[in-house]
Amino acid sequence: MGALFFTLAGPVISVFSKDPVVLAMGSAFLKISSFFYIFIAFGLVLNRGLGGAGDTFVPMLITLLSLWVYLVPMAWWLSKYTALGVRGIWWAMATSHAVNAILIIIWFETGRWRKRQPEACSNKPLNP
């Protein structure tokens, strides 16, 4: 999908708007973010898989780190102190997916998540 969105960025954005400014900015955004779609896939699948295995705390911390410790300061810095401007925000957003995926893969590979057990489902009604 990343290769498709990179190649067809203009036509994809034109579905939403014909405004040349929107087309230019949207195409630039898709071309930047499309390289990081593979990280989004790994991050989401492993995050949800770990949650299903009963390990929700560490994935939550990893998400917190990748969003608030990395993404927000990096977006601010790249947009304010580099020539990237708004594109710096897009690069920060895209790379935060890579940070999230790399950290979640590292956690998954440690195997420590296997010690957690999901809570058993109960057939009892919630309000007896």
PDB file of C-alpha atoms in Angstrom:
ATOM      1  CA  MET A   1       0.000   0.000   0.000  1.00  0.00           C
ATOM      2  CA  GLY A   2       2.878   2.328   0.726  1.00  0.00           C
ATOM      3  CA  ALA A   3       4.252   1.963  -2.796  1.00  0.00           C
ATOM      4  CA  LEU A   4       0.769   2.448  -4.236  1.00  0.00           C
ATOM      5  CA  PHE A   5       0.086   5.591  -2.189  1.00  0.00           C
ATOM      6  CA  PHE A   6       3.540   6.967  -3.018  1.00  0.00           C
ATOM      7  CA  THR A   7       3.036   6.370  -6.737  1.00  0.00           C
ATOM      8  CA  LEU A   8      -0.577   7.556  -6.874  1.00  0.00           C
ATOM      9  CA  ALA A   9      -0.436  10.311  -4.239  1.00  0.00           C
ATOM     10  CA  GLY A  10      -1.886  12.985  -6.533  1.00  0.00           C
ATOM     11  CA  PRO A  11      -4.840  10.936  -7.797  1.00  0.00           C
ATOM     12  CA  VAL A  12      -5.618   9.691  -4.276  1.00  0.00           C
ATOM     13  CA  ILE A  13      -5.730  13.229  -2.869  1.00  0.00           C
ATOM     14  CA  SER A  14      -7.739  14.463  -5.856  1.00  0.00           C
ATOM     15  CA  VAL A  15     -10.600  12.232  -4.704  1.00  0.00           C
ATOM     16  CA  PHE A  16     -10.984  14.592  -1.739  1.00  0.00           C
ATOM     17  CA  SER A  17     -10.158  17.972  -3.283  1.00  0.00           C
ATOM     18  CA  LYS A  18      -9.238  19.566  -6.588  1.00  0.00           C
ATOM     19  CA  ASP A  19      -7.656  22.606  -4.903  1.00  0.00           C
ATOM     20  CA  PRO A  20      -4.032  22.800  -6.137  1.00  0.00           C
ATOM     21  CA  VAL A  21      -2.726  23.747  -2.682  1.00  0.00           C
ATOM     22  CA  VAL A  22      -4.512  20.784  -1.079  1.00  0.00           C
ATOM     23  CA  LEU A  23      -3.282  18.488  -3.861  1.00  0.00           C
ATOM     24  CA  ALA A  24       0.327  19.626  -3.379  1.00  0.00           C
ATOM     25  CA  MET A  25       0.286  19.389   0.416  1.00  0.00           C
ATOM     26  CA  GLY A  26      -1.701  16.149   0.526  1.00  0.00           C
ATOM     27  CA  SER A  27       0.540  14.511  -2.058  1.00  0.00           C
ATOM     28  CA  ALA A  28       3.640  15.558  -0.119  1.00  0.00           C
ATOM     29  CA  PHE A  29       2.154  14.140   3.074  1.00  0.00           C
ATOM     30  CA  LEU A  30       1.279  10.808   1.420  1.00  0.00           C
ATOM     31  CA  LYS A  31       4.731  10.526  -0.122  1.00  0.00           C
ATOM     32  CA  ILE A  32       6.394  11.052   3.251  1.00  0.00           C
ATOM     33  CA  SER A  33       4.087   8.813   5.258  1.00  0.00           C
ATOM     34  CA  SER A  34       3.897   5.988   2.709  1.00  0.00           C
ATOM     35  CA  PHE A  35       7.436   4.851   3.529  1.00  0.00           C
ATOM     36  CA  PHE A  36       6.381   4.199   7.108  1.00  0.00           C
ATOM     37  CA  TYR A  37       3.205   2.159   6.490  1.00  0.00           C
ATOM     38  CA  ILE A  38       5.103  -1.076   7.149  1.00  0.00           C
ATOM     39  CA  PHE A  39       5.909   0.211  10.641  1.00  0.00           C
ATOM     40  CA  ILE A  40       2.256   1.036  11.232  1.00  0.00           C
ATOM     41  CA  ALA A  41       1.367  -2.551  10.312  1.00  0.00           C
ATOM     42  CA  PHE A  42       3.925  -4.105  12.656  1.00  0.00           C
ATOM     43  CA  GLY A  43       3.129  -1.699  15.472  1.00  0.00           C
ATOM     44  CA  LEU A  44      -0.636  -2.218  15.310  1.00  0.00           C
ATOM     45  CA  VAL A  45      -0.562  -5.983  14.915  1.00  0.00           C
ATOM     46  CA  LEU A  46       1.943  -6.583  17.694  1.00  0.00           C
ATOM     47  CA  ASN A  47       0.336  -4.023  20.007  1.00  0.00           C
ATOM     48  CA  ARG A  48      -3.099  -5.622  19.626  1.00  0.00           C
ATOM     49  CA  GLY A  49      -1.641  -9.114  19.758  1.00  0.00           C
ATOM     50  CA  LEU A  50       0.120  -8.369  23.026  1.00  0.00           C
ATOM     51  CA  GLY A  51      -3.117  -6.917  24.374  1.00  0.00           C
ATOM     52  CA  GLY A  52      -4.924 -10.110  23.427  1.00  0.00           C
ATOM     53  CA  ALA A  53      -2.242 -12.086  25.251  1.00  0.00           C
ATOM     54  CA  GLY A  54      -2.970 -10.083  28.389  1.00  0.00           C
ATOM     55  CA  ASP A  55       0.024  -7.747  28.216  1.00  0.00           C
ATOM     56  CA  THR A  56      -1.426  -4.252  27.985  1.00  0.00           C
ATOM     57  CA  PHE A  57       0.757  -2.174  30.306  1.00  0.00           C
ATOM     58  CA  VAL A  58       4.066  -2.222  28.418  1.00  0.00           C
ATOM     59  CA  PRO A  59       2.437  -1.628  25.008  1.00  0.00           C
ATOM     60  CA  MET A  60       0.611   1.317  26.580  1.00  0.00           C
ATOM     61  CA  LEU A  61       3.945   2.693  27.835  1.00  0.00           C
ATOM     62  CA  ILE A  62       5.509   2.213  24.402  1.00  0.00           C
ATOM     63  CA  THR A  63       2.632   4.082  22.792  1.00  0.00           C
ATOM     64  CA  LEU A  64       2.965   6.821  25.393  1.00  0.00           C
ATOM     65  CA  LEU A  65       6.695   7.102  24.694  1.00  0.00           C
ATOM     66  CA  SER A  66       6.314   7.140  20.927  1.00  0.00           C
ATOM     67  CA  LEU A  67       3.559   9.764  21.025  1.00  0.00           C
ATOM     68  CA  TRP A  68       4.299  12.102  23.920  1.00  0.00           C
ATOM     69  CA  VAL A  69       8.021  11.659  24.482  1.00  0.00           C
ATOM     70  CA  TYR A  70       9.018  11.394  20.817  1.00  0.00           C
ATOM     71  CA  LEU A  71       6.292  12.675  18.459  1.00  0.00           C
ATOM     72  CA  VAL A  72       5.193  15.882  20.154  1.00  0.00           C
ATOM     73  CA  PRO A  73       8.683  17.287  20.901  1.00  0.00           C
ATOM     74  CA  MET A  74      10.042  16.141  17.520  1.00  0.00           C
ATOM     75  CA  ALA A  75       7.131  17.699  15.610  1.00  0.00           C
ATOM     76  CA  TRP A  76       7.607  20.950  17.504  1.00  0.00           C
ATOM     77  CA  TRP A  77      11.370  20.990  16.950  1.00  0.00           C
ATOM     78  CA  LEU A  78      11.316  19.990  13.265  1.00  0.00           C
ATOM     79  CA  SER A  79       8.563  22.470  12.411  1.00  0.00           C
ATOM     80  CA  LYS A  80      10.038  25.372  14.371  1.00  0.00           C
ATOM     81  CA  TYR A  81      13.813  24.995  14.146  1.00  0.00           C
ATOM     82  CA  THR A  82      14.379  23.424  10.729  1.00  0.00           C
ATOM     83  CA  ALA A  83      13.542  24.478   7.198  1.00  0.00           C
ATOM     84  CA  LEU A  84      10.967  21.670   7.011  1.00  0.00           C
ATOM     85  CA  GLY A  85       8.113  23.716   8.476  1.00  0.00           C
ATOM     86  CA  VAL A  86       4.860  21.769   8.372  1.00  0.00           C
ATOM     87  CA  ARG A  87       6.668  18.901   6.641  1.00  0.00           C
ATOM     88  CA  GLY A  88       8.627  18.483   9.852  1.00  0.00           C
ATOM     89  CA  ILE A  89       5.383  17.605  11.604  1.00  0.00           C
ATOM     90  CA  TRP A  90       4.680  15.005   8.945  1.00  0.00           C
ATOM     91  CA  TRP A  91       8.172  13.523   9.308  1.00  0.00           C
ATOM     92  CA  ALA A  92       7.754  13.384  13.068  1.00  0.00           C
ATOM     93  CA  MET A  93       4.389  11.654  12.689  1.00  0.00           C
ATOM     94  CA  ALA A  94       5.785   9.132  10.224  1.00  0.00           C
ATOM     95  CA  THR A  95       8.927   8.372  12.209  1.00  0.00           C
ATOM     96  CA  SER A  96       6.935   8.014  15.423  1.00  0.00           C
ATOM     97  CA  HIS A  97       5.309   4.966  13.829  1.00  0.00           C
ATOM     98  CA  ALA A  98       8.790   3.557  13.286  1.00  0.00           C
ATOM     99  CA  VAL A  99       9.776   4.278  16.888  1.00  0.00           C
ATOM    100  CA  ASN A 100       6.578   2.600  18.123  1.00  0.00           C
ATOM    101  CA  ALA A 101       7.065  -0.471  15.928  1.00  0.00           C
ATOM    102  CA  ILE A 102      10.736  -0.895  16.820  1.00  0.00           C
ATOM    103  CA  LEU A 103      10.030  -0.656  20.550  1.00  0.00           C
ATOM    104  CA  ILE A 104       7.053  -3.027  20.344  1.00  0.00           C
ATOM    105  CA  ILE A 105       9.120  -5.529  18.314  1.00  0.00           C
ATOM    106  CA  ILE A 106      11.911  -5.346  20.900  1.00  0.00           C
ATOM    107  CA  TRP A 107       9.393  -5.955  23.704  1.00  0.00           C
ATOM    108  CA  PHE A 108       7.786  -8.821  21.799  1.00  0.00           C
ATOM    109  CA  GLU A 109      11.161 -10.451  21.183  1.00  0.00           C
ATOM    110  CA  THR A 110      12.048 -10.395  24.887  1.00  0.00           C
ATOM    111  CA  GLY A 111       9.217 -12.855  25.468  1.00  0.00           C
ATOM    112  CA  ARG A 112       8.444 -11.365  28.873  1.00  0.00           C
ATOM    113  CA  TRP A 113       4.874 -10.729  27.706  1.00  0.00           C
ATOM    114  CA  ARG A 114       4.293 -14.498  27.887  1.00  0.00           C
ATOM    115  CA  LYS A 115       4.196 -14.276  31.690  1.00  0.00           C
ATOM    116  CA  ARG A 116       0.924 -12.347  31.506  1.00  0.00           C
ATOM    117  CA  GLN A 117      -2.290 -14.266  31.255  1.00  0.00           C
ATOM    118  CA  PRO A 118      -5.510 -12.825  29.872  1.00  0.00           C
ATOM    119  CA  GLU A 119      -8.358 -12.806  32.322  1.00  0.00           C
ATOM    120  CA  ALA A 120     -10.754 -15.638  31.758  1.00  0.00           C
ATOM    121  CA  CYS A 121     -14.138 -14.687  30.421  1.00  0.00           C
ATOM    122  CA  SER A 122     -16.983 -15.359  32.732  1.00  0.00           C
ATOM    123  CA  ASN A 123     -20.454 -16.446  31.758  1.00  0.00           C
ATOM    124  CA  LYS A 124     -21.922 -14.620  34.737  1.00  0.00           C
ATOM    125  CA  PRO A 125     -24.134 -11.649  33.909  1.00  0.00           C
ATOM    126  CA  LEU A 126     -22.697  -8.240  34.748  1.00  0.00           C
ATOM    127  CA  ASN A 127     -25.762  -7.188  36.736  1.00  0.00           C
ATOM    128  CA  PRO A 128     -27.136 -10.198  38.626  1.00  0.00           C
TER     129      PRO A 128
END
